[in-house]
């Protein structure tokens, strides 16, 4: 049976009804779901539409517009705000909220909601802040302790990109026999976001696995860090944790960087980042103003890492500088004595690397399974 999602538009969202309906129809085949659009003129209309959808146990996307309805959280509800700073976020860390992605935010939110319904996870706080959470998934059948994959999403460390962007890999790895721990962290644009908060969150989130191992069958001797884009920088940084005094509670035996940013300083010097200098935004200033902080954040400056690394890069990358920076990083890591491999995929673009259906990910996953002793 095809799942149905109700897309409920509150008053004055500024979205053209016919355009939204056409877009929803065009998204349905890829999503494998029916999207039904309901436009509400008042708060009461929105409450009634939300109540009907909940009563029928359907998934719901809500763009509140100027509505002041408070009760919009829940396991079947995803909230969409077209603008990044439109309204305060809800208080439930497990709630799905997509903001700042324009009308494509509806598609992102629908995909996230469908995955949450079809492959449930346990949303676990690792700290007191709303973004200090991770999604824990276990394999369907667990007879003994299983290896763990820590996933770190990309998005140039910016607020609008969240852990949903790498969630398909978390689900795929769980199906392959891994426990997956998909971390969120405080990003640029959030209160307290940026460096060093990102650093502190990633370290705390990974260390929280030691606590989770007391409740779940996790084999912390078989751990892989997997990061995409900016998350690749975080996965590589998490090996040595420059800037932190405390030793890690959990160590990786393999790090996988998927089109990662291995040199934060060079990223800033080249001004990479969706039309803005993402690295300077992360660090709060250009490299010349705080060279020590950039050295702390840049995996290349931390070489040798002393752990096996797989750097995966698509040759259809929309940002050729990433191809160059990763090739340069791999050569430097090899010269430093690290066990590192550069896996080039000629058919893959930036996002194919986080698509579990792609050849690039299938080859990557096979190597991860082999390295951690998981049957293919």
PDB file of N, CA and C in Angstrom, residues 195-196 198-200 233-234 236-244 262-265 283 287 290-303:
ATOM      1  N   UNK A 195      32.929  26.721  15.468  1.00  0.00           N
ATOM      2  CA  UNK A 195      34.078  26.166  16.198  1.00  0.00           C
ATOM      3  C   UNK A 195      34.355  27.009  17.430  1.00  0.00           C
ATOM      4  N   UNK A 196      34.579  26.459  18.613  1.00  0.00           N
ATOM      5  CA  UNK A 196      34.857  25.046  18.895  1.00  0.00           C
ATOM      6  C   UNK A 196      33.648  24.211  19.313  1.00  0.00           C
ATOM      7  N   UNK A 198      31.300  22.872  17.546  1.00  0.00           N
ATOM      8  CA  UNK A 198      31.189  21.701  16.671  1.00  0.00           C
ATOM      9  C   UNK A 198      32.157  20.619  17.135  1.00  0.00           C
ATOM     10  N   UNK A 199      33.381  21.027  17.391  1.00  0.00           N
ATOM     11  CA  UNK A 199      34.415  20.105  17.870  1.00  0.00           C
ATOM     12  C   UNK A 199      33.979  19.405  19.152  1.00  0.00           C
ATOM     13  N   UNK A 200      33.511  20.199  20.105  1.00  0.00           N
ATOM     14  CA  UNK A 200      33.122  19.642  21.403  1.00  0.00           C
ATOM     15  C   UNK A 200      31.946  18.679  21.266  1.00  0.00           C
ATOM     16  N   UNK A 233      35.588  16.231   7.298  1.00  0.00           N
ATOM     17  CA  UNK A 233      36.548  16.934   8.156  1.00  0.00           C
ATOM     18  C   UNK A 233      36.367  16.519   9.605  1.00  0.00           C
ATOM     19  N   UNK A 234      35.124  16.423  10.054  1.00  0.00           N
ATOM     20  CA  UNK A 234      34.864  16.074  11.451  1.00  0.00           C
ATOM     21  C   UNK A 234      35.261  14.634  11.751  1.00  0.00           C
ATOM     22  N   UNK A 236      37.637  12.870  10.267  1.00  0.00           N
ATOM     23  CA  UNK A 236      39.101  12.808  10.320  1.00  0.00           C
ATOM     24  C   UNK A 236      39.633  13.510  11.567  1.00  0.00           C
ATOM     25  N   UNK A 237      39.043  14.662  11.902  1.00  0.00           N
ATOM     26  CA  UNK A 237      39.476  15.386  13.109  1.00  0.00           C
ATOM     27  C   UNK A 237      39.291  14.516  14.351  1.00  0.00           C
ATOM     28  N   UNK A 238      38.207  13.736  14.385  1.00  0.00           N
ATOM     29  CA  UNK A 238      37.846  12.986  15.592  1.00  0.00           C
ATOM     30  C   UNK A 238      38.851  11.901  15.949  1.00  0.00           C
ATOM     31  N   UNK A 239      39.783  11.595  15.056  1.00  0.00           N
ATOM     32  CA  UNK A 239      40.793  10.578  15.366  1.00  0.00           C
ATOM     33  C   UNK A 239      41.768  11.100  16.413  1.00  0.00           C
ATOM     34  N   UNK A 240      42.333  12.289  16.165  1.00  0.00           N
ATOM     35  CA  UNK A 240      43.330  12.824  17.101  1.00  0.00           C
ATOM     36  C   UNK A 240      42.765  13.879  18.041  1.00  0.00           C
ATOM     37  N   UNK A 241      41.655  14.512  17.662  1.00  0.00           N
ATOM     38  CA  UNK A 241      40.969  15.477  18.528  1.00  0.00           C
ATOM     39  C   UNK A 241      41.891  16.603  18.981  1.00  0.00           C
ATOM     40  N   UNK A 242      42.588  17.203  18.053  1.00  0.00           N
ATOM     41  CA  UNK A 242      43.440  18.330  18.423  1.00  0.00           C
ATOM     42  C   UNK A 242      42.598  19.426  19.060  1.00  0.00           C
ATOM     43  N   UNK A 243      43.116  20.014  20.138  1.00  0.00           N
ATOM     44  CA  UNK A 243      42.401  21.061  20.855  1.00  0.00           C
ATOM     45  C   UNK A 243      41.717  20.582  22.114  1.00  0.00           C
ATOM     46  N   UNK A 244      41.579  19.263  22.263  1.00  0.00           N
ATOM     47  CA  UNK A 244      40.956  18.702  23.463  1.00  0.00           C
ATOM     48  C   UNK A 244      42.011  18.012  24.315  1.00  0.00           C
ATOM     49  N   UNK A 262      39.374  18.109   3.932  1.00  0.00           N
ATOM     50  CA  UNK A 262      40.506  17.653   4.735  1.00  0.00           C
ATOM     51  C   UNK A 262      41.452  18.770   5.133  1.00  0.00           C
ATOM     52  N   UNK A 263      41.252  19.949   4.581  1.00  0.00           N
ATOM     53  CA  UNK A 263      42.127  21.087   4.891  1.00  0.00           C
ATOM     54  C   UNK A 263      41.257  22.323   5.053  1.00  0.00           C
ATOM     55  N   UNK A 264      40.913  22.649   6.294  1.00  0.00           N
ATOM     56  CA  UNK A 264      39.992  23.759   6.564  1.00  0.00           C
ATOM     57  C   UNK A 264      40.620  25.092   6.180  1.00  0.00           C
ATOM     58  N   UNK A 265      41.911  25.246   6.437  1.00  0.00           N
ATOM     59  CA  UNK A 265      42.574  26.509   6.109  1.00  0.00           C
ATOM     60  C   UNK A 265      42.564  26.759   4.605  1.00  0.00           C
ATOM     61  N   UNK A 283      34.998  29.098  11.576  1.00  0.00           N
ATOM     62  CA  UNK A 283      36.063  29.445  12.517  1.00  0.00           C
ATOM     63  C   UNK A 283      35.886  30.834  13.121  1.00  0.00           C
ATOM     64  N   UNK A 287      42.011  32.561   8.058  1.00  0.00           N
ATOM     65  CA  UNK A 287      43.152  31.810   8.602  1.00  0.00           C
ATOM     66  C   UNK A 287      44.251  32.676   9.196  1.00  0.00           C
ATOM     67  N   UNK A 290      43.687  33.563  12.998  1.00  0.00           N
ATOM     68  CA  UNK A 290      43.757  32.529  14.053  1.00  0.00           C
ATOM     69  C   UNK A 290      44.364  31.253  13.478  1.00  0.00           C
ATOM     70  N   UNK A 291      45.630  31.297  13.091  1.00  0.00           N
ATOM     71  CA  UNK A 291      46.251  30.124  12.454  1.00  0.00           C
ATOM     72  C   UNK A 291      46.254  28.885  13.340  1.00  0.00           C
ATOM     73  N   UNK A 292      46.385  29.054  14.642  1.00  0.00           N
ATOM     74  CA  UNK A 292      46.412  27.886  15.528  1.00  0.00           C
ATOM     75  C   UNK A 292      45.065  27.162  15.533  1.00  0.00           C
ATOM     76  N   UNK A 293      43.980  27.936  15.511  1.00  0.00           N
ATOM     77  CA  UNK A 293      42.653  27.311  15.496  1.00  0.00           C
ATOM     78  C   UNK A 293      42.426  26.548  14.193  1.00  0.00           C
ATOM     79  N   UNK A 294      42.873  27.122  13.083  1.00  0.00           N
ATOM     80  CA  UNK A 294      42.739  26.418  11.804  1.00  0.00           C
ATOM     81  C   UNK A 294      43.571  25.142  11.787  1.00  0.00           C
ATOM     82  N   UNK A 295      44.768  25.203  12.349  1.00  0.00           N
ATOM     83  CA  UNK A 295      45.607  24.001  12.411  1.00  0.00           C
ATOM     84  C   UNK A 295      44.949  22.922  13.266  1.00  0.00           C
ATOM     85  N   UNK A 296      44.274  23.346  14.329  1.00  0.00           N
ATOM     86  CA  UNK A 296      43.561  22.402  15.194  1.00  0.00           C
ATOM     87  C   UNK A 296      42.418  21.725  14.444  1.00  0.00           C
ATOM     88  N   UNK A 297      41.732  22.485  13.574  1.00  0.00           N
ATOM     89  CA  UNK A 297      40.548  21.967  12.884  1.00  0.00           C
ATOM     90  C   UNK A 297      40.879  21.188  11.621  1.00  0.00           C
ATOM     91  N   UNK A 298      42.057  21.395  11.044  1.00  0.00           N
ATOM     92  CA  UNK A 298      42.389  20.823   9.736  1.00  0.00           C
ATOM     93  C   UNK A 298      43.019  19.440   9.879  1.00  0.00           C
ATOM     94  N   UNK A 299      42.378  18.399   9.361  1.00  0.00           N
ATOM     95  CA  UNK A 299      42.992  17.065   9.427  1.00  0.00           C
ATOM     96  C   UNK A 299      44.385  17.013   8.811  1.00  0.00           C
ATOM     97  N   UNK A 300      44.609  17.771   7.758  1.00  0.00           N
ATOM     98  CA  UNK A 300      45.931  17.706   7.134  1.00  0.00           C
ATOM     99  C   UNK A 300      47.026  18.146   8.102  1.00  0.00           C
ATOM    100  N   UNK A 301      46.717  19.132   8.941  1.00  0.00           N
ATOM    101  CA  UNK A 301      47.714  19.608   9.901  1.00  0.00           C
ATOM    102  C   UNK A 301      47.954  18.603  11.019  1.00  0.00           C
ATOM    103  N   UNK A 302      47.065  17.618  11.169  1.00  0.00           N
ATOM    104  CA  UNK A 302      47.189  16.630  12.250  1.00  0.00           C
ATOM    105  C   UNK A 302      47.935  15.373  11.819  1.00  0.00           C
ATOM    106  N   UNK A 303      48.327  15.290  10.562  1.00  0.00           N
ATOM    107  CA  UNK A 303      48.994  14.072  10.077  1.00  0.00           C
ATOM    108  C   UNK A 303      50.299  13.806  10.809  1.00  0.00           C
TER     109      UNK A 303
END
